JSON list of C-alpha atoms in Angstrom, two decimals:
[
{"chain": "A", "resi": 1, "resn": "UNK", "atom": "CA", "xyz": [-31.05, 85.48, 196.94]},
{"chain": "A", "resi": 2, "resn": "UNK", "atom": "CA", "xyz": [-32.71, 85.41, 200.34]},
{"chain": "A", "resi": 3, "resn": "UNK", "atom": "CA", "xyz": [-32.44, 84.17, 203.97]},
{"chain": "A", "resi": 4, "resn": "UNK", "atom": "CA", "xyz": [-34.97, 83.67, 206.73]},
{"chain": "A", "resi": 5, "resn": "UNK", "atom": "CA", "xyz": [-34.19, 82.94, 210.42]},
{"chain": "A", "resi": 6, "resn": "UNK", "atom": "CA", "xyz": [-36.25, 83.51, 213.71]},
{"chain": "A", "resi": 7, "resn": "UNK", "atom": "CA", "xyz": [-33.34, 85.73, 215.09]},
{"chain": "A", "resi": 8, "resn": "UNK", "atom": "CA", "xyz": [-33.10, 88.12, 211.73]},
{"chain": "A", "resi": 9, "resn": "UNK", "atom": "CA", "xyz": [-36.40, 87.61, 210.03]},
{"chain": "A", "resi": 10, "resn": "UNK", "atom": "CA", "xyz": [-36.68, 87.68, 206.23]},
{"chain": "A", "resi": 11, "resn": "UNK", "atom": "CA", "xyz": [-33.63, 89.23, 204.30]},
{"chain": "A", "resi": 12, "resn": "UNK", "atom": "CA", "xyz": [-33.38, 89.59, 200.56]},
{"chain": "A", "resi": 13, "resn": "UNK", "atom": "CA", "xyz": [-29.99, 90.37, 199.25]},
{"chain": "A", "resi": 14, "resn": "UNK", "atom": "CA", "xyz": [-29.92, 94.10, 197.93]},
{"chain": "A", "resi": 15, "resn": "UNK", "atom": "CA", "xyz": [-29.37, 93.13, 194.36]},
{"chain": "A", "resi": 16, "resn": "UNK", "atom": "CA", "xyz": [-32.79, 91.18, 194.37]},
{"chain": "A", "resi": 17, "resn": "UNK", "atom": "CA", "xyz": [-34.83, 93.49, 196.43]},
{"chain": "A", "resi": 18, "resn": "UNK", "atom": "CA", "xyz": [-38.10, 94.21, 194.52]},
{"chain": "A", "resi": 19, "resn": "UNK", "atom": "CA", "xyz": [-37.64, 91.20, 192.44]},
{"chain": "A", "resi": 20, "resn": "UNK", "atom": "CA", "xyz": [-37.72, 88.55, 195.15]},
{"chain": "A", "resi": 21, "resn": "UNK", "atom": "CA", "xyz": [-40.34, 88.17, 197.92]},
{"chain": "A", "resi": 22, "resn": "UNK", "atom": "CA", "xyz": [-41.27, 85.59, 200.46]},
{"chain": "A", "resi": 23, "resn": "UNK", "atom": "CA", "xyz": [-44.58, 84.10, 200.08]},
{"chain": "A", "resi": 24, "resn": "UNK", "atom": "CA", "xyz": [-44.10, 81.53, 202.89]},
{"chain": "A", "resi": 25, "resn": "UNK", "atom": "CA", "xyz": [-41.44, 81.95, 205.67]},
{"chain": "A", "resi": 26, "resn": "UNK", "atom": "CA", "xyz": [-41.05, 79.04, 207.94]},
{"chain": "A", "resi": 27, "resn": "UNK", "atom": "CA", "xyz": [-38.21, 77.08, 209.38]},
{"chain": "A", "resi": 28, "resn": "UNK", "atom": "CA", "xyz": [-39.36, 73.69, 207.71]},
{"chain": "A", "resi": 29, "resn": "UNK", "atom": "CA", "xyz": [-40.98, 75.29, 204.67]},
{"chain": "A", "resi": 30, "resn": "UNK", "atom": "CA", "xyz": [-40.07, 78.38, 202.73]},
{"chain": "A", "resi": 31, "resn": "UNK", "atom": "CA", "xyz": [-41.08, 79.76, 199.40]},
{"chain": "A", "resi": 32, "resn": "UNK", "atom": "CA", "xyz": [-40.17, 82.87, 197.46]},
{"chain": "A", "resi": 33, "resn": "UNK", "atom": "CA", "xyz": [-41.63, 84.55, 194.24]},
{"chain": "A", "resi": 34, "resn": "UNK", "atom": "CA", "xyz": [-39.31, 85.90, 191.47]},
{"chain": "A", "resi": 35, "resn": "UNK", "atom": "CA", "xyz": [-41.07, 88.96, 189.97]},
{"chain": "A", "resi": 36, "resn": "UNK", "atom": "CA", "xyz": [-40.66, 89.68, 186.27]},
{"chain": "A", "resi": 37, "resn": "UNK", "atom": "CA", "xyz": [-38.64, 86.49, 185.61]},
{"chain": "A", "resi": 38, "resn": "UNK", "atom": "CA", "xyz": [-36.14, 86.77, 182.66]},
{"chain": "A", "resi": 39, "resn": "UNK", "atom": "CA", "xyz": [-34.10, 84.09, 180.76]},
{"chain": "A", "resi": 40, "resn": "UNK", "atom": "CA", "xyz": [-31.11, 85.04, 183.03]},
{"chain": "A", "resi": 41, "resn": "UNK", "atom": "CA", "xyz": [-33.16, 83.71, 185.94]},
{"chain": "A", "resi": 42, "resn": "UNK", "atom": "CA", "xyz": [-33.49, 80.18, 184.45]},
{"chain": "A", "resi": 43, "resn": "UNK", "atom": "CA", "xyz": [-31.20, 77.94, 186.68]},
{"chain": "A", "resi": 44, "resn": "UNK", "atom": "CA", "xyz": [-31.38, 75.47, 189.53]},
{"chain": "A", "resi": 45, "resn": "UNK", "atom": "CA", "xyz": [-31.47, 77.05, 193.05]},
{"chain": "A", "resi": 46, "resn": "UNK", "atom": "CA", "xyz": [-30.22, 75.46, 196.35]},
{"chain": "A", "resi": 47, "resn": "UNK", "atom": "CA", "xyz": [-32.35, 75.78, 199.42]},
{"chain": "A", "resi": 48, "resn": "UNK", "atom": "CA", "xyz": [-30.17, 75.32, 202.56]},
{"chain": "A", "resi": 49, "resn": "UNK", "atom": "CA", "xyz": [-31.69, 74.64, 206.04]},
{"chain": "A", "resi": 50, "resn": "UNK", "atom": "CA", "xyz": [-29.44, 74.82, 209.09]},
{"chain": "A", "resi": 51, "resn": "UNK", "atom": "CA", "xyz": [-30.86, 72.71, 211.65]},
{"chain": "A", "resi": 52, "resn": "UNK", "atom": "CA", "xyz": [-29.52, 72.25, 215.29]},
{"chain": "A", "resi": 53, "resn": "UNK", "atom": "CA", "xyz": [-28.27, 69.71, 216.18]},
{"chain": "A", "resi": 54, "resn": "UNK", "atom": "CA", "xyz": [-28.58, 67.60, 212.93]},
{"chain": "A", "resi": 55, "resn": "UNK", "atom": "CA", "xyz": [-26.62, 70.15, 210.89]},
{"chain": "A", "resi": 56, "resn": "UNK", "atom": "CA", "xyz": [-27.33, 71.43, 207.32]},
{"chain": "A", "resi": 57, "resn": "UNK", "atom": "CA", "xyz": [-29.81, 69.98, 204.83]},
{"chain": "A", "resi": 58, "resn": "UNK", "atom": "CA", "xyz": [-29.90, 70.86, 201.14]},
{"chain": "A", "resi": 59, "resn": "UNK", "atom": "CA", "xyz": [-32.67, 70.67, 198.70]},
{"chain": "A", "resi": 60, "resn": "UNK", "atom": "CA", "xyz": [-32.69, 72.26, 195.21]},
{"chain": "A", "resi": 61, "resn": "UNK", "atom": "CA", "xyz": [-35.40, 73.37, 192.88]},
{"chain": "A", "resi": 62, "resn": "UNK", "atom": "CA", "xyz": [-35.15, 74.43, 189.15]},
{"chain": "A", "resi": 63, "resn": "UNK", "atom": "CA", "xyz": [-36.75, 77.28, 187.54]},
{"chain": "A", "resi": 64, "resn": "UNK", "atom": "CA", "xyz": [-37.82, 77.04, 183.81]},
{"chain": "A", "resi": 65, "resn": "UNK", "atom": "CA", "xyz": [-38.70, 80.42, 182.09]},
{"chain": "A", "resi": 66, "resn": "UNK", "atom": "CA", "xyz": [-41.21, 80.48, 179.36]},
{"chain": "A", "resi": 67, "resn": "UNK", "atom": "CA", "xyz": [-42.83, 83.53, 177.85]},
{"chain": "A", "resi": 68, "resn": "UNK", "atom": "CA", "xyz": [-46.60, 84.26, 177.40]},
{"chain": "A", "resi": 69, "resn": "UNK", "atom": "CA", "xyz": [-47.63, 83.54, 173.82]},
{"chain": "A", "resi": 70, "resn": "UNK", "atom": "CA", "xyz": [-49.41, 86.30, 171.75]},
{"chain": "A", "resi": 71, "resn": "UNK", "atom": "CA", "xyz": [-52.44, 85.34, 169.39]},
{"chain": "A", "resi": 72, "resn": "UNK", "atom": "CA", "xyz": [-53.36, 87.82, 166.83]},
{"chain": "A", "resi": 73, "resn": "UNK", "atom": "CA", "xyz": [-56.45, 88.00, 164.85]},
{"chain": "A", "resi": 74, "resn": "UNK", "atom": "CA", "xyz": [-56.89, 89.75, 161.55]},
{"chain": "A", "resi": 75, "resn": "UNK", "atom": "CA", "xyz": [-60.41, 89.92, 159.88]},
{"chain": "A", "resi": 76, "resn": "UNK", "atom": "CA", "xyz": [-59.56, 89.61, 156.16]},
{"chain": "A", "resi": 77, "resn": "UNK", "atom": "CA", "xyz": [-63.10, 90.02, 154.95]},
{"chain": "A", "resi": 78, "resn": "UNK", "atom": "CA", "xyz": [-66.68, 89.84, 156.27]},
{"chain": "A", "resi": 79, "resn": "UNK", "atom": "CA", "xyz": [-66.20, 86.02, 156.60]},
{"chain": "A", "resi": 80, "resn": "UNK", "atom": "CA", "xyz": [-62.58, 85.42, 156.27]},
{"chain": "A", "resi": 81, "resn": "UNK", "atom": "CA", "xyz": [-60.49, 85.34, 159.68]},
{"chain": "A", "resi": 82, "resn": "UNK", "atom": "CA", "xyz": [-56.84, 84.94, 160.17]},
{"chain": "A", "resi": 83, "resn": "UNK", "atom": "CA", "xyz": [-55.25, 83.81, 163.32]},
{"chain": "A", "resi": 84, "resn": "UNK", "atom": "CA", "xyz": [-51.34, 83.46, 164.23]},
{"chain": "A", "resi": 85, "resn": "UNK", "atom": "CA", "xyz": [-49.88, 82.44, 167.29]},
{"chain": "A", "resi": 86, "resn": "UNK", "atom": "CA", "xyz": [-46.20, 82.38, 168.36]},
{"chain": "A", "resi": 87, "resn": "UNK", "atom": "CA", "xyz": [-44.07, 81.53, 171.46]},
{"chain": "A", "resi": 88, "resn": "UNK", "atom": "CA", "xyz": [-40.48, 81.77, 172.46]},
{"chain": "A", "resi": 89, "resn": "UNK", "atom": "CA", "xyz": [-38.74, 79.22, 174.61]},
{"chain": "A", "resi": 90, "resn": "UNK", "atom": "CA", "xyz": [-35.97, 76.62, 175.26]},
{"chain": "A", "resi": 91, "resn": "UNK", "atom": "CA", "xyz": [-36.33, 74.10, 173.68]},
{"chain": "A", "resi": 92, "resn": "UNK", "atom": "CA", "xyz": [-38.47, 75.29, 170.70]},
{"chain": "A", "resi": 93, "resn": "UNK", "atom": "CA", "xyz": [-42.25, 75.38, 171.63]},
{"chain": "A", "resi": 94, "resn": "UNK", "atom": "CA", "xyz": [-44.42, 73.19, 169.39]},
{"chain": "A", "resi": 95, "resn": "UNK", "atom": "CA", "xyz": [-47.81, 74.78, 168.29]},
{"chain": "A", "resi": 96, "resn": "UNK", "atom": "CA", "xyz": [-50.93, 73.17, 167.00]},
{"chain": "A", "resi": 97, "resn": "UNK", "atom": "CA", "xyz": [-54.54, 74.66, 166.49]},
{"chain": "A", "resi": 98, "resn": "UNK", "atom": "CA", "xyz": [-57.69, 72.91, 167.90]},
{"chain": "A", "resi": 99, "resn": "UNK", "atom": "CA", "xyz": [-60.61, 74.06, 165.84]},
{"chain": "A", "resi": 100, "resn": "UNK", "atom": "CA", "xyz": [-64.38, 73.39, 166.30]},
{"chain": "A", "resi": 101, "resn": "UNK", "atom": "CA", "xyz": [-65.68, 70.75, 164.08]},
{"chain": "A", "resi": 102, "resn": "UNK", "atom": "CA", "xyz": [-67.86, 73.13, 162.05]},
{"chain": "A", "resi": 103, "resn": "UNK", "atom": "CA", "xyz": [-64.75, 75.48, 161.12]},
{"chain": "A", "resi": 104, "resn": "UNK", "atom": "CA", "xyz": [-63.96, 75.65, 157.52]},
{"chain": "A", "resi": 105, "resn": "UNK", "atom": "CA", "xyz": [-60.19, 76.01, 157.29]},
{"chain": "A", "resi": 106, "resn": "UNK", "atom": "CA", "xyz": [-58.98, 78.02, 154.24]},
{"chain": "A", "resi": 107, "resn": "UNK", "atom": "CA", "xyz": [-55.41, 77.84, 155.00]},
{"chain": "A", "resi": 108, "resn": "UNK", "atom": "CA", "xyz": [-52.99, 76.37, 157.73]},
{"chain": "A", "resi": 109, "resn": "UNK", "atom": "CA", "xyz": [-49.36, 76.83, 157.89]},
{"chain": "A", "resi": 110, "resn": "UNK", "atom": "CA", "xyz": [-46.73, 74.31, 159.40]},
{"chain": "A", "resi": 111, "resn": "UNK", "atom": "CA", "xyz": [-44.99, 75.69, 162.61]},
{"chain": "A", "resi": 112, "resn": "UNK", "atom": "CA", "xyz": [-41.79, 77.90, 161.53]},
{"chain": "A", "resi": 113, "resn": "UNK", "atom": "CA", "xyz": [-38.94, 78.26, 163.92]},
{"chain": "A", "resi": 114, "resn": "UNK", "atom": "CA", "xyz": [-36.27, 80.98, 164.26]},
{"chain": "A", "resi": 115, "resn": "UNK", "atom": "CA", "xyz": [-33.27, 80.75, 166.59]},
{"chain": "A", "resi": 116, "resn": "UNK", "atom": "CA", "xyz": [-32.45, 83.82, 168.63]},
{"chain": "A", "resi": 117, "resn": "UNK", "atom": "CA", "xyz": [-29.15, 85.23, 169.66]},
{"chain": "A", "resi": 118, "resn": "UNK", "atom": "CA", "xyz": [-29.90, 84.29, 173.49]},
{"chain": "A", "resi": 119, "resn": "UNK", "atom": "CA", "xyz": [-30.29, 80.56, 172.57]},
{"chain": "A", "resi": 120, "resn": "UNK", "atom": "CA", "xyz": [-34.11, 80.52, 172.64]},
{"chain": "A", "resi": 121, "resn": "UNK", "atom": "CA", "xyz": [-36.27, 79.51, 169.70]},
{"chain": "A", "resi": 122, "resn": "UNK", "atom": "CA", "xyz": [-39.49, 81.48, 168.47]},
{"chain": "A", "resi": 123, "resn": "UNK", "atom": "CA", "xyz": [-42.12, 79.11, 166.98]},
{"chain": "A", "resi": 124, "resn": "UNK", "atom": "CA", "xyz": [-45.07, 80.58, 165.01]},
{"chain": "A", "resi": 125, "resn": "UNK", "atom": "CA", "xyz": [-47.96, 79.10, 163.25]},
{"chain": "A", "resi": 126, "resn": "UNK", "atom": "CA", "xyz": [-51.29, 80.49, 161.57]},
{"chain": "A", "resi": 127, "resn": "UNK", "atom": "CA", "xyz": [-54.66, 79.42, 160.42]},
{"chain": "A", "resi": 128, "resn": "UNK", "atom": "CA", "xyz": [-57.29, 81.16, 158.03]},
{"chain": "A", "resi": 129, "resn": "UNK", "atom": "CA", "xyz": [-61.09, 80.27, 158.84]},
{"chain": "A", "resi": 130, "resn": "UNK", "atom": "CA", "xyz": [-64.08, 80.91, 156.89]},
{"chain": "A", "resi": 131, "resn": "UNK", "atom": "CA", "xyz": [-66.83, 81.98, 159.22]},
{"chain": "A", "resi": 132, "resn": "UNK", "atom": "CA", "xyz": [-70.38, 82.36, 157.81]},
{"chain": "A", "resi": 133, "resn": "UNK", "atom": "CA", "xyz": [-72.76, 85.05, 159.30]},
{"chain": "A", "resi": 134, "resn": "UNK", "atom": "CA", "xyz": [-73.73, 84.42, 163.06]},
{"chain": "A", "resi": 135, "resn": "UNK", "atom": "CA", "xyz": [-70.98, 81.82, 163.27]},
{"chain": "A", "resi": 136, "resn": "UNK", "atom": "CA", "xyz": [-69.76, 80.98, 166.78]},
{"chain": "A", "resi": 137, "resn": "UNK", "atom": "CA", "xyz": [-66.84, 78.78, 167.64]},
{"chain": "A", "resi": 138, "resn": "UNK", "atom": "CA", "xyz": [-63.69, 78.55, 169.55]},
{"chain": "A", "resi": 139, "resn": "UNK", "atom": "CA", "xyz": [-60.32, 78.63, 168.14]},
{"chain": "A", "resi": 140, "resn": "UNK", "atom": "CA", "xyz": [-57.33, 77.35, 170.40]},
{"chain": "A", "resi": 141, "resn": "UNK", "atom": "CA", "xyz": [-53.60, 77.86, 170.08]},
{"chain": "A", "resi": 142, "resn": "UNK", "atom": "CA", "xyz": [-52.28, 74.93, 171.96]},
{"chain": "A", "resi": 143, "resn": "UNK", "atom": "CA", "xyz": [-48.37, 75.10, 173.09]},
{"chain": "A", "resi": 144, "resn": "UNK", "atom": "CA", "xyz": [-46.11, 72.44, 174.32]},
{"chain": "A", "resi": 145, "resn": "UNK", "atom": "CA", "xyz": [-42.80, 73.14, 175.62]},
{"chain": "A", "resi": 146, "resn": "UNK", "atom": "CA", "xyz": [-40.25, 70.45, 174.79]},
{"chain": "A", "resi": 147, "resn": "UNK", "atom": "CA", "xyz": [-40.72, 67.28, 176.83]},
{"chain": "A", "resi": 148, "resn": "UNK", "atom": "CA", "xyz": [-42.48, 69.06, 179.57]},
{"chain": "A", "resi": 149, "resn": "UNK", "atom": "CA", "xyz": [-45.71, 69.30, 177.56]},
{"chain": "A", "resi": 150, "resn": "UNK", "atom": "CA", "xyz": [-47.07, 72.30, 179.20]},
{"chain": "A", "resi": 151, "resn": "UNK", "atom": "CA", "xyz": [-50.16, 73.10, 177.41]},
{"chain": "A", "resi": 152, "resn": "UNK", "atom": "CA", "xyz": [-52.08, 76.60, 177.19]},
{"chain": "A", "resi": 153, "resn": "UNK", "atom": "CA", "xyz": [-55.01, 77.46, 175.28]},
{"chain": "A", "resi": 154, "resn": "UNK", "atom": "CA", "xyz": [-56.25, 80.96, 174.13]},
{"chain": "A", "resi": 155, "resn": "UNK", "atom": "CA", "xyz": [-59.94, 80.95, 173.34]},
{"chain": "A", "resi": 156, "resn": "UNK", "atom": "CA", "xyz": [-61.09, 83.38, 170.49]},
{"chain": "A", "resi": 157, "resn": "UNK", "atom": "CA", "xyz": [-64.75, 83.35, 169.50]},
{"chain": "A", "resi": 158, "resn": "UNK", "atom": "CA", "xyz": [-66.08, 84.99, 166.21]},
{"chain": "A", "resi": 159, "resn": "UNK", "atom": "CA", "xyz": [-69.72, 85.85, 166.48]},
{"chain": "A", "resi": 160, "resn": "UNK", "atom": "CA", "xyz": [-71.44, 87.83, 163.83]},
{"chain": "A", "resi": 161, "resn": "UNK", "atom": "CA", "xyz": [-68.52, 90.11, 162.70]},
{"chain": "A", "resi": 162, "resn": "UNK", "atom": "CA", "xyz": [-67.37, 91.15, 166.17]},
{"chain": "A", "resi": 163, "resn": "UNK", "atom": "CA", "xyz": [-64.58, 89.50, 167.83]},
{"chain": "A", "resi": 164, "resn": "UNK", "atom": "CA", "xyz": [-64.40, 88.50, 171.60]},
{"chain": "A", "resi": 165, "resn": "UNK", "atom": "CA", "xyz": [-60.84, 87.62, 173.07]},
{"chain": "A", "resi": 166, "resn": "UNK", "atom": "CA", "xyz": [-60.83, 85.53, 176.17]},
{"chain": "A", "resi": 167, "resn": "UNK", "atom": "CA", "xyz": [-57.56, 84.16, 177.59]},
{"chain": "A", "resi": 168, "resn": "UNK", "atom": "CA", "xyz": [-57.62, 80.72, 179.41]},
{"chain": "A", "resi": 169, "resn": "UNK", "atom": "CA", "xyz": [-54.43, 79.25, 180.99]},
{"chain": "A", "resi": 170, "resn": "UNK", "atom": "CA", "xyz": [-55.10, 75.50, 181.29]},
{"chain": "A", "resi": 171, "resn": "UNK", "atom": "CA", "xyz": [-51.87, 74.66, 183.16]},
{"chain": "A", "resi": 172, "resn": "UNK", "atom": "CA", "xyz": [-48.26, 75.41, 183.53]},
{"chain": "A", "resi": 173, "resn": "UNK", "atom": "CA", "xyz": [-45.89, 78.28, 184.14]},
{"chain": "A", "resi": 174, "resn": "UNK", "atom": "CA", "xyz": [-46.22, 80.63, 181.18]},
{"chain": "A", "resi": 175, "resn": "UNK", "atom": "CA", "xyz": [-46.03, 83.73, 183.39]},
{"chain": "A", "resi": 176, "resn": "UNK", "atom": "CA", "xyz": [-43.65, 86.66, 184.26]},
{"chain": "A", "resi": 177, "resn": "UNK", "atom": "CA", "xyz": [-43.86, 85.64, 187.94]},
{"chain": "A", "resi": 178, "resn": "UNK", "atom": "CA", "xyz": [-42.25, 82.37, 189.16]},
{"chain": "A", "resi": 179, "resn": "UNK", "atom": "CA", "xyz": [-42.73, 80.79, 192.66]},
{"chain": "A", "resi": 180, "resn": "UNK", "atom": "CA", "xyz": [-39.63, 78.74, 193.84]},
{"chain": "A", "resi": 181, "resn": "UNK", "atom": "CA", "xyz": [-40.56, 76.60, 196.86]},
{"chain": "A", "resi": 182, "resn": "UNK", "atom": "CA", "xyz": [-38.64, 74.11, 198.96]},
{"chain": "A", "resi": 183, "resn": "UNK", "atom": "CA", "xyz": [-39.78, 72.16, 201.93]},
{"chain": "A", "resi": 184, "resn": "UNK", "atom": "CA", "xyz": [-37.32, 70.31, 204.15]},
{"chain": "A", "resi": 185, "resn": "UNK", "atom": "CA", "xyz": [-39.97, 67.55, 205.19]},
{"chain": "A", "resi": 186, "resn": "UNK", "atom": "CA", "xyz": [-42.39, 67.45, 202.32]},
{"chain": "A", "resi": 187, "resn": "UNK", "atom": "CA", "xyz": [-40.18, 66.69, 199.14]},
{"chain": "A", "resi": 188, "resn": "UNK", "atom": "CA", "xyz": [-41.85, 65.32, 196.01]}
]
């Protein structure tokens, strides 16, 4: 993908120009960013350090690509609100809802899954809530990716027939930009 040396500086292979950029370039610690990561980028990468006179040192880092989940809201009536959440990944993401204690659940579906031609799985789940006038509360779609258990919450607040959408990323890497970093001396 890319190389760094004091003599030649930062070099990105022509195929990856515009997609790969250095975020840190030093002889003992280097990091690159992959822009617009796709499923094809999911792999383990080797970081090779040539050190004189010790020779070459190799470290590897693995990239897991996930997608950012959409949450849809549909106001069915003055007080009835339907929310749906879906996510695509490898392995299949699990989805559950975290609802405020005063939420009146009208209907909640089990998580449905569909296998895609590229080997990924799309999971979907929905919930319908009854919200009285001037009701305010948070509805969270929480996603877990396989054994990694990366969780994200999307906060949706319904307040007196108007909808405010706020996206909160709790932790993890549900992003289209990924950072690959390797350090020769500070391995975890």
